[in-house]
Every structure is written in structure tokens, then in C-alpha cells.
mmCIF file of C-alpha atoms and ligand atoms in Angstrom:
data_model
loop_
_atom_site.group_PDB
_atom_site.id
_atom_site.type_symbol
_atom_site.label_atom_id
_atom_site.label_comp_id
_atom_site.label_asym_id
_atom_site.label_seq_id
_atom_site.Cartn_x
_atom_site.Cartn_y
_atom_site.Cartn_z
ATOM 1 C CA MET T 11 12.909 0.472 2.736
ATOM 2 C CA THR T 12 13.813 2.758 -0.566
ATOM 3 C CA SER T 13 16.936 0.970 -1.587
ATOM 4 C CA HIS T 14 14.885 -2.027 -2.434
ATOM 5 C CA LEU T 15 12.793 -0.076 -4.831
ATOM 6 C CA ALA T 16 13.701 0.828 -8.723
ATOM 7 C CA SER T 17 11.798 2.900 -10.649
ATOM 8 C CA THR T 18 13.662 3.077 -14.105
ATOM 9 C CA HIS T 19 15.410 0.392 -15.879
ATOM 10 C CA ALA T 20 18.593 1.963 -15.422
ATOM 11 C CA GLU T 21 18.234 1.690 -11.660
ATOM 12 C CA LEU T 22 17.033 -1.763 -12.011
ATOM 13 C CA LEU T 23 20.623 -2.656 -14.107
ATOM 14 C CA ALA T 24 22.724 -1.049 -11.408
ATOM 15 C CA ALA T 25 20.764 -3.016 -8.506
ATOM 16 C CA ARG T 26 21.239 -5.937 -10.464
ATOM 17 C CA GLY T 27 24.891 -5.975 -11.263
ATOM 18 C CA ALA T 28 26.506 -9.098 -12.316
ATOM 19 C CA SER T 29 24.192 -11.382 -10.035
ATOM 20 C CA SER T 30 23.247 -14.631 -11.125
ATOM 21 C CA PRO T 31 21.150 -16.593 -11.874
ATOM 22 C CA VAL T 32 18.161 -14.335 -12.043
ATOM 23 C CA ALA T 33 14.186 -14.832 -11.335
ATOM 24 C CA VAL T 34 11.368 -12.553 -11.807
ATOM 25 C CA VAL T 35 8.137 -12.489 -10.312
ATOM 26 C CA MET T 36 5.495 -10.306 -12.025
ATOM 27 C CA THR T 37 2.930 -8.463 -10.239
ATOM 28 C CA MET T 38 0.690 -5.701 -10.189
ATOM 29 C CA GLY T 39 1.353 -4.743 -6.520
ATOM 30 C CA ALA T 40 -1.453 -5.130 -3.668
ATOM 31 C CA LEU T 41 0.925 -8.370 -2.651
ATOM 32 C CA HIS T 42 -0.618 -10.994 -0.684
ATOM 33 C CA GLU T 43 0.376 -14.474 0.599
ATOM 34 C CA GLY T 44 0.287 -16.100 -2.723
ATOM 35 C CA HIS T 45 2.729 -13.471 -4.121
ATOM 36 C CA ALA T 46 4.868 -14.056 -1.161
ATOM 37 C CA THR T 47 5.053 -17.666 -1.958
ATOM 38 C CA LEU T 48 6.351 -17.309 -5.739
ATOM 39 C CA ILE T 49 9.076 -14.961 -4.127
ATOM 40 C CA ARG T 50 10.162 -17.500 -1.722
ATOM 41 C CA GLU T 51 10.254 -20.122 -4.425
ATOM 42 C CA ALA T 52 12.175 -17.819 -6.810
ATOM 43 C CA ARG T 53 14.596 -17.368 -3.761
ATOM 44 C CA ALA T 54 14.694 -21.066 -3.143
ATOM 45 C CA VAL T 55 15.546 -21.728 -7.005
ATOM 46 C CA VAL T 56 18.338 -18.974 -7.407
ATOM 47 C CA GLY T 57 19.828 -19.484 -4.059
ATOM 48 C CA ARG T 58 21.618 -16.732 -1.885
ATOM 49 C CA SER T 59 23.556 -15.722 -4.306
ATOM 50 C CA GLY T 60 20.977 -15.303 -7.007
ATOM 51 C CA PHE T 61 19.059 -12.225 -7.587
ATOM 52 C CA VAL T 62 15.281 -12.025 -7.507
ATOM 53 C CA ILE T 63 13.217 -9.291 -9.007
ATOM 54 C CA VAL T 64 9.760 -8.397 -8.195
ATOM 55 C CA THR T 65 7.805 -6.399 -10.818
ATOM 56 C CA ASN T 66 5.070 -3.947 -9.741
ATOM 57 C CA PHE T 67 3.090 -2.379 -12.347
ATOM 58 C CA VAL T 68 -0.810 -2.018 -12.694
ATOM 59 C CA ASN T 69 -0.629 -2.293 -16.646
ATOM 60 C CA PRO T 70 -3.368 -0.357 -18.450
ATOM 61 C CA THR T 71 -3.383 -2.283 -21.520
ATOM 62 C CA GLN T 72 -4.755 -5.448 -19.806
ATOM 63 C CA PHE T 73 -7.674 -3.801 -18.622
ATOM 64 C CA GLY T 74 -10.819 -3.456 -20.755
ATOM 65 C CA ALA T 75 -13.270 -0.226 -20.854
ATOM 66 C CA GLY T 76 -15.183 -0.325 -17.537
ATOM 67 C CA GLU T 77 -12.870 -2.533 -15.807
ATOM 68 C CA ASP T 78 -11.209 -1.934 -12.215
ATOM 69 C CA PHE T 79 -8.160 0.037 -13.824
ATOM 70 C CA ASP T 80 -8.630 3.187 -11.795
ATOM 71 C CA ARG T 81 -9.792 1.622 -8.429
ATOM 72 C CA TYR T 82 -7.157 -1.612 -8.713
ATOM 73 C CA PRO T 83 -5.399 -1.369 -5.269
ATOM 74 C CA ARG T 84 -2.063 0.382 -5.268
ATOM 75 C CA THR T 85 -0.298 -0.187 -1.906
ATOM 76 C CA LEU T 86 3.658 0.271 -2.959
ATOM 77 C CA ASP T 87 5.122 0.961 0.786
ATOM 78 C CA ARG T 88 3.160 -2.456 2.050
ATOM 79 C CA ASP T 89 4.447 -4.223 -1.214
ATOM 80 C CA LEU T 90 7.935 -3.177 -0.667
ATOM 81 C CA GLU T 91 7.545 -4.744 2.836
ATOM 82 C CA VAL T 92 6.419 -8.140 1.882
ATOM 83 C CA SER T 93 8.595 -8.481 -1.138
ATOM 84 C CA GLU T 94 11.581 -8.050 0.928
ATOM 85 C CA LEU T 95 10.434 -10.022 4.171
ATOM 86 C CA ALA T 96 9.897 -12.829 1.403
ATOM 87 C CA GLY T 97 13.102 -12.545 0.118
ATOM 88 C CA ALA T 98 13.261 -10.306 -2.895
ATOM 89 C CA ASP T 99 16.176 -8.056 -3.822
ATOM 90 C CA VAL T 100 14.513 -5.293 -5.635
ATOM 91 C CA MET T 101 11.246 -4.506 -6.311
ATOM 92 C CA PHE T 102 11.225 -2.835 -10.116
ATOM 93 C CA ALA T 103 7.971 -0.512 -9.820
ATOM 94 C CA PRO T 104 8.223 1.621 -13.176
ATOM 95 C CA SER T 105 5.914 4.360 -14.716
ATOM 96 C CA VAL T 106 3.528 3.848 -17.620
ATOM 97 C CA GLU T 107 5.817 6.237 -19.500
ATOM 98 C CA GLU T 108 8.902 4.000 -18.625
ATOM 99 C CA MET T 109 7.294 1.023 -19.718
ATOM 100 C CA TYR T 110 5.375 2.411 -22.914
ATOM 101 C CA GLY T 111 7.544 5.476 -23.915
ATOM 102 C CA THR T 112 4.175 7.768 -23.139
ATOM 103 C CA ASP T 113 1.956 8.416 -20.331
ATOM 104 C CA ARG T 114 -0.980 8.928 -22.822
ATOM 105 C CA LEU T 115 -3.356 5.998 -22.120
ATOM 106 C CA ASP T 116 -5.317 6.663 -25.017
ATOM 107 C CA LEU T 117 -2.250 6.133 -27.261
ATOM 108 C CA LEU T 118 -1.467 2.773 -25.845
ATOM 109 C CA GLY T 119 -3.632 0.797 -28.263
ATOM 110 C CA ASP T 120 -1.883 1.965 -31.230
ATOM 111 C CA GLN T 121 1.644 0.510 -30.234
ATOM 112 C CA VAL T 122 3.248 -2.663 -31.386
ATOM 113 C CA MET T 123 1.715 -5.506 -29.113
ATOM 114 C CA VAL T 124 1.649 -9.227 -28.531
ATOM 115 C CA ASP T 125 -0.863 -11.398 -30.364
ATOM 116 C CA PRO T 126 -1.865 -14.334 -28.250
ATOM 117 C CA GLY T 127 -3.041 -16.769 -31.045
ATOM 118 C CA SER T 128 -6.262 -18.818 -30.757
ATOM 119 C CA LEU T 129 -5.340 -19.810 -27.091
ATOM 120 C CA GLY T 130 -6.239 -16.047 -26.231
ATOM 121 C CA ASP T 131 -9.902 -16.566 -27.748
ATOM 122 C CA ILE T 132 -11.427 -18.628 -25.268
ATOM 123 C CA LEU T 133 -12.411 -18.683 -21.908
ATOM 124 C CA ASP T 134 -11.136 -15.219 -20.284
ATOM 125 C CA GLY T 135 -10.313 -13.912 -23.682
ATOM 126 C CA LEU T 136 -13.925 -14.281 -24.572
ATOM 127 C CA SER T 137 -15.151 -12.440 -21.731
ATOM 128 C CA ARG T 138 -12.233 -9.850 -21.450
ATOM 129 C CA PRO T 139 -11.414 -8.868 -25.186
ATOM 130 C CA GLY T 140 -7.935 -7.545 -25.553
ATOM 131 C CA HIS T 141 -6.868 -8.536 -21.976
ATOM 132 C CA PHE T 142 -4.442 -11.155 -23.068
ATOM 133 C CA LYS T 143 -2.907 -9.208 -25.472
ATOM 134 C CA GLY T 144 -2.283 -6.461 -23.037
ATOM 135 C CA MET T 145 -0.798 -8.936 -20.401
ATOM 136 C CA LEU T 146 1.284 -10.609 -23.165
ATOM 137 C CA THR T 147 2.747 -7.273 -24.062
ATOM 138 C CA ILE T 148 3.696 -6.364 -20.695
ATOM 139 C CA VAL T 149 4.928 -9.683 -19.594
ATOM 140 C CA GLY T 150 6.925 -9.690 -22.840
ATOM 141 C CA LYS T 151 8.378 -6.223 -22.030
ATOM 142 C CA PHE T 152 9.354 -7.132 -18.356
ATOM 143 C CA LEU T 153 11.050 -10.122 -19.857
ATOM 144 C CA HIS T 154 13.144 -7.941 -22.164
ATOM 145 C CA LEU T 155 14.077 -5.665 -19.414
ATOM 146 C CA THR T 156 14.811 -8.020 -16.756
ATOM 147 C CA ALA T 157 16.343 -10.581 -18.759
ATOM 148 C CA PRO T 158 15.740 -13.536 -16.066
ATOM 149 C CA ASP T 159 16.764 -16.882 -16.264
ATOM 150 C CA TYR T 160 13.602 -17.923 -14.325
ATOM 151 C CA ALA T 161 9.915 -16.483 -14.025
ATOM 152 C CA PHE T 162 7.660 -17.663 -11.851
ATOM 153 C CA PHE T 163 3.718 -17.217 -12.231
ATOM 154 C CA GLY T 164 0.897 -18.665 -10.244
ATOM 155 C CA GLU T 165 -1.564 -21.331 -11.341
ATOM 156 C CA LYS T 166 -4.337 -19.417 -10.148
ATOM 157 C CA ASP T 167 -4.358 -17.630 -13.338
ATOM 158 C CA TYR T 168 -3.911 -20.835 -15.523
ATOM 159 C CA GLN T 169 -4.812 -19.294 -18.991
ATOM 160 C CA GLN T 170 -2.488 -16.626 -18.461
ATOM 161 C CA LEU T 171 0.319 -19.135 -17.355
ATOM 162 C CA ALA T 172 -0.604 -21.286 -20.466
ATOM 163 C CA LEU T 173 -0.315 -18.338 -22.943
ATOM 164 C CA ILE T 174 2.815 -17.077 -21.372
ATOM 165 C CA THR T 175 4.414 -20.510 -21.718
ATOM 166 C CA SER T 176 3.349 -20.468 -25.565
ATOM 167 C CA MET T 177 4.474 -16.730 -26.094
ATOM 168 C CA VAL T 178 8.132 -17.831 -24.526
ATOM 169 C CA LYS T 179 8.065 -20.815 -26.539
ATOM 170 C CA SER T 180 7.163 -18.818 -29.909
ATOM 171 C CA LEU T 181 9.572 -16.077 -29.243
ATOM 172 C CA ARG T 182 12.122 -17.830 -28.173
ATOM 173 C CA PHE T 183 12.829 -15.794 -24.885
ATOM 174 C CA PRO T 184 15.626 -17.421 -22.854
ATOM 175 C CA VAL T 185 13.725 -18.207 -19.716
ATOM 176 C CA SER T 186 12.267 -20.976 -17.915
ATOM 177 C CA VAL T 187 8.698 -20.298 -16.760
ATOM 178 C CA ILE T 188 7.603 -22.032 -13.546
ATOM 179 C CA GLY T 189 4.155 -22.288 -12.392
ATOM 180 C CA VAL T 190 3.440 -22.450 -8.695
ATOM 181 C CA PRO T 191 0.361 -23.678 -7.027
ATOM 182 C CA THR T 192 -2.339 -21.792 -5.950
ATOM 183 C CA VAL T 193 -2.210 -20.276 -2.461
ATOM 184 C CA ARG T 194 -5.788 -20.494 -0.486
ATOM 185 C CA GLU T 195 -7.637 -18.939 2.312
ATOM 186 C CA ASP T 196 -8.909 -20.921 4.949
ATOM 187 C CA ASP T 197 -12.243 -22.078 3.315
ATOM 188 C CA GLY T 198 -10.717 -22.844 -0.144
ATOM 189 C CA LEU T 199 -11.171 -19.289 -1.719
ATOM 190 C CA ALA T 200 -7.936 -18.452 -4.117
ATOM 191 C CA MET T 201 -5.857 -15.785 -2.806
ATOM 192 C CA SER T 202 -6.254 -12.843 -5.293
ATOM 193 C CA SER T 203 -5.818 -8.959 -4.997
ATOM 194 C CA ARG T 204 -9.465 -8.429 -5.884
ATOM 195 C CA ASN T 205 -10.745 -10.561 -2.867
ATOM 196 C CA ARG T 206 -10.546 -7.142 -0.896
ATOM 197 C CA TYR T 207 -13.427 -5.853 -2.919
ATOM 198 C CA LEU T 208 -15.565 -8.302 -1.793
ATOM 199 C CA SER T 209 -18.305 -7.131 0.862
ATOM 200 C CA ALA T 210 -18.373 -9.471 3.849
ATOM 201 C CA GLN T 211 -21.672 -11.094 2.499
ATOM 202 C CA GLU T 212 -19.807 -11.686 -0.735
ATOM 203 C CA ARG T 213 -16.496 -13.227 0.879
ATOM 204 C CA LYS T 214 -18.846 -15.387 2.462
ATOM 205 C CA VAL T 215 -20.843 -16.736 -0.757
ATOM 206 C CA ALA T 216 -17.311 -16.726 -2.473
ATOM 207 C CA ALA T 217 -16.246 -19.934 -0.808
ATOM 208 C CA LEU T 218 -18.664 -21.826 -3.135
ATOM 209 C CA VAL T 219 -16.106 -21.000 -6.150
ATOM 210 C CA PRO T 220 -13.534 -23.408 -5.128
ATOM 211 C CA ARG T 221 -16.444 -25.905 -3.794
ATOM 212 C CA ALA T 222 -18.098 -25.775 -7.176
ATOM 213 C CA ILE T 223 -14.703 -26.439 -8.929
ATOM 214 C CA HIS T 224 -14.281 -29.502 -6.347
ATOM 215 C CA VAL T 225 -17.446 -30.948 -6.972
ATOM 216 C CA ALA T 226 -16.799 -30.804 -10.874
ATOM 217 C CA ALA T 227 -13.547 -32.307 -10.356
ATOM 218 C CA GLU T 228 -15.283 -35.281 -8.142
ATOM 219 C CA VAL T 229 -17.817 -36.092 -10.597
ATOM 220 C CA ALA T 230 -15.650 -35.712 -13.740
ATOM 221 C CA ALA T 231 -13.420 -38.331 -12.596
ATOM 222 C CA GLN T 232 -16.352 -40.579 -12.332
ATOM 223 C CA ASP T 233 -18.773 -39.751 -15.068
ATOM 224 C CA GLY T 234 -16.986 -37.374 -17.613
ATOM 225 C CA ALA T 235 -16.124 -33.935 -18.351
ATOM 226 C CA ARG T 236 -19.804 -32.772 -19.130
ATOM 227 C CA ALA T 237 -21.272 -34.413 -16.051
ATOM 228 C CA GLY T 238 -18.680 -32.561 -13.935
ATOM 229 C CA GLU T 239 -19.492 -29.435 -15.384
ATOM 230 C CA ARG T 240 -23.187 -29.998 -14.726
ATOM 231 C CA ALA T 241 -22.469 -30.903 -11.271
ATOM 232 C CA GLY T 242 -20.537 -27.791 -10.546
ATOM 233 C CA ILE T 243 -22.807 -25.597 -12.049
ATOM 234 C CA ALA T 244 -25.768 -26.952 -10.336
ATOM 235 C CA LEU T 245 -24.051 -26.260 -7.076
ATOM 236 C CA LEU T 246 -23.948 -22.899 -7.929
ATOM 237 C CA ALA T 247 -27.903 -22.573 -9.003
ATOM 238 C CA ASP T 248 -29.395 -21.677 -5.650
ATOM 239 C CA HIS T 249 -26.949 -18.491 -5.278
ATOM 240 C CA PRO T 250 -28.292 -15.997 -7.969
ATOM 241 C CA GLU T 251 -26.003 -13.602 -6.402
ATOM 242 C CA ILE T 252 -23.132 -15.486 -8.423
ATOM 243 C CA SER T 253 -23.232 -14.867 -12.014
ATOM 244 C CA LEU T 254 -21.299 -17.651 -13.671
ATOM 245 C CA ASP T 255 -19.240 -16.641 -16.736
ATOM 246 C CA TYR T 256 -17.995 -20.453 -17.161
ATOM 247 C CA LEU T 257 -17.268 -23.521 -15.593
ATOM 248 C CA VAL T 258 -15.624 -25.957 -18.091
ATOM 249 C CA VAL T 259 -13.718 -29.157 -17.540
ATOM 250 C CA THR T 260 -10.522 -29.262 -20.184
ATOM 251 C CA ASN T 261 -7.475 -31.267 -20.861
ATOM 252 C CA PRO T 262 -4.476 -29.524 -19.333
ATOM 253 C CA GLU T 263 -3.861 -27.566 -22.532
ATOM 254 C CA LEU T 264 -7.346 -26.037 -22.172
ATOM 255 C CA GLY T 265 -8.677 -28.223 -25.518
ATOM 256 C CA GLU T 266 -11.230 -30.854 -25.305
ATOM 257 C CA ALA T 267 -11.331 -32.911 -22.275
ATOM 258 C CA VAL T 268 -10.644 -36.517 -22.610
ATOM 259 C CA PRO T 269 -10.175 -39.191 -20.510
ATOM 260 C CA GLY T 270 -7.043 -38.820 -18.455
ATOM 261 C CA GLU T 271 -5.594 -35.536 -16.896
ATOM 262 C CA GLY T 272 -7.899 -32.725 -17.138
ATOM 263 C CA ARG T 273 -8.225 -28.855 -15.598
ATOM 264 C CA VAL T 274 -11.727 -27.464 -14.105
ATOM 265 C CA LEU T 275 -11.747 -24.038 -14.599
ATOM 266 C CA ILE T 276 -14.511 -21.204 -13.210
ATOM 267 C CA ALA T 277 -14.948 -17.664 -13.667
ATOM 268 C CA VAL T 278 -17.654 -16.070 -11.642
ATOM 269 C CA ARG T 279 -18.987 -12.509 -11.169
ATOM 270 C CA LEU T 280 -20.105 -11.299 -7.404
ATOM 271 C CA GLY T 281 -21.198 -7.802 -7.327
ATOM 272 C CA THR T 282 -18.655 -5.713 -9.100
ATOM 273 C CA THR T 283 -15.799 -8.408 -8.801
ATOM 274 C CA ARG T 284 -14.699 -11.004 -11.044
ATOM 275 C CA LEU T 285 -13.157 -14.413 -9.562
ATOM 276 C CA ILE T 286 -11.542 -16.921 -11.501
ATOM 277 C CA ASP T 287 -9.901 -20.225 -10.034
ATOM 278 C CA ASN T 288 -8.863 -23.727 -11.419
ATOM 279 C CA ILE T 289 -7.953 -27.074 -10.312
ATOM 280 C CA ALA T 290 -6.056 -30.297 -11.940
ATOM 281 C CA CYS T 291 -8.805 -33.178 -12.289
ATOM 282 C CA ARG T 292 -9.045 -36.437 -13.669
ATOM 283 C CA VAL T 293 -11.395 -37.083 -16.530
ATOM 284 C CA GLY T 294 -13.160 -40.438 -16.258
ATOM 285 C CA GLY T 295 -14.901 -42.613 -18.789
ATOM 286 C CA LYS T 296 -17.614 -41.296 -20.810
ATOM 287 C CA SER T 297 -16.492 -37.939 -21.567
HETATM 288 O O1 LIG W 21 -0.867 -11.889 -12.967
HETATM 289 C C1 LIG W 21 -0.845 -10.728 -12.990
HETATM 290 O O2 LIG W 21 -0.805 -9.884 -11.967
HETATM 291 C C2 LIG W 21 -0.711 -9.831 -14.439
HETATM 292 O O3 LIG W 21 -1.497 -10.285 -15.027
HETATM 293 C C3 LIG W 21 1.021 -9.840 -14.814
HETATM 294 C C4 LIG W 21 1.339 -11.146 -15.211
HETATM 295 C C5 LIG W 21 1.833 -9.148 -13.709
HETATM 296 C C6 LIG W 21 1.137 -8.870 -15.704
HETATM 297 O O4 LIG W 21 0.534 -7.615 -15.751
#
């Protein structure tokens, strides 16, 4: 299985050779069916002669103080199996030193980083200050080092996808960003590496998160964005174990909802686990 692994940029370039086109799927490891779907999509787009890179790096700069950087699941052997089975050619799993030029985590904040702009100041940007700056910085580094034709990201992290799309446009990265629909468990919960933090009881309750956004979407289609938000929030009101961060109905670009296409987004905390989700919706008459 080690032939499928590159730890340095030099090893990655050697594995890639002159293959074309190239697709990248960026991950922090702990791969699940959602990641496997991204890898299969990437393979389908580049074809058998193309080259699919999966990055695997728990990026320290996108975790805030007190967040789960230390306990984030690290499952490299299993990740190698999942990515190879899904059709990847190589997993690029570099060290912090390879990506940042130092392994001193306390020095990383002083480095040149990507400013997300105002789109990074709302929703998760408010609850997780610095998260998007660290995320865009590592995505920019990986785009630079992997030089792909296509980059695949899950729609589950909708604000992240919007920010990456915006960065690629602003910084003129020559890559097509492709968003892939969220993969869900049988009860609707969006797949996430963090779901494994949930206790059995929390896991049951977590099914209310996708239900809340579906209710919000249904009501928003009839009665407008604010009514949709109220209905989704009301569904969670009887469950004090769910601490709501936000449930909002926006337009597809995360601005003010207007009649037409929209997006419902939610973030909650369940015990020590933060869950996010979103779906497309229609926004009806009286927003
Ligand atoms: O979505 C993720 O797993 C991460 O934010 C990403 C895009 C791999 C950057 O570290």
C-alpha cells in the first residue's frame, strides 16, 4: 500500500510524471463515503489516463484554540485503502514542516496567509475566527503544489466551497473547482469525519439537524426566508442538548435571501461536537 503514498512534494511529482489531466481531492483524512464519492467523481472526470491526487493533512492553522486539532482522527492506513479503492492514484500526506517550512506550530500564525475577505466574516467565520484564513491558505498551498486541472470539494462545507471558488477567481489559479453534493447517512445526517465524536444518544439526536433544514426549506418555499428560519429553529427548540449556532436562509451566494433560489445553512453544537449542514431551497413570496 505504501506505493500509493507520497510524503513530500518531490515524491508527489515523481508519482505524477507527465499524467494529464490531474484532479485533486483535498481532505484532512479520516476518510468516509463522502470522500470516496469525491474521489470517484474525480476519477470519472479525468478518465483512466488522468491522475487523481488525494491530499491528507490535518491543517493546524484552520483550528482555533480549544478546538479539536489534537483529537482529530488520524487513520492513515485505512485512508490509503479507501482512497485506492475509490480510484485515487496517490495520497499526498505531507508533514507540517513540508507544508509550512517549520514544525513549530506556535510560529505558523506569523506566516503569509490568505485573507478570506468579507465572505469569511459571516456564519462559520464568526464562530470560528481564523478558520477560513487557515483553510484558504492550505488549499492555496495544495493547489500550488499539486497544480491540478480540477479540484473537487463537498457541498457539505458550503461556505468553504464558496470561499475556495472566490479565492481561485481572485488569485487566478488555473483550476476548475467542482462542488459535489453531500453524502448522507440513512437518517439524513451529512457524513462527516467528526460524526465519530458523537455518543450513541447524540448520534440519534443529530438526525434533527437535517430535518430542521428540510422543514426550513419547505416553509421558506411557501412563506419566505424568515418564516423558514423560524420553522427550522422551532423544530430544535424542544432539544436543549442541541445548541444552535445559526440556522439561516440566504441566497446561493450567502447574501440576503430574495425570492428565487436560496440556501438553508445550519451549525449546531451537540456535546463537544460541532455539526454543519446545508441544502438548496426555493424562497417564496414575502421574504
Ligand atoms: O474540508 C476539509 O477537509 C478541509 O477544510 C480542507 C479543504 C481539506 C483544507 O484543510
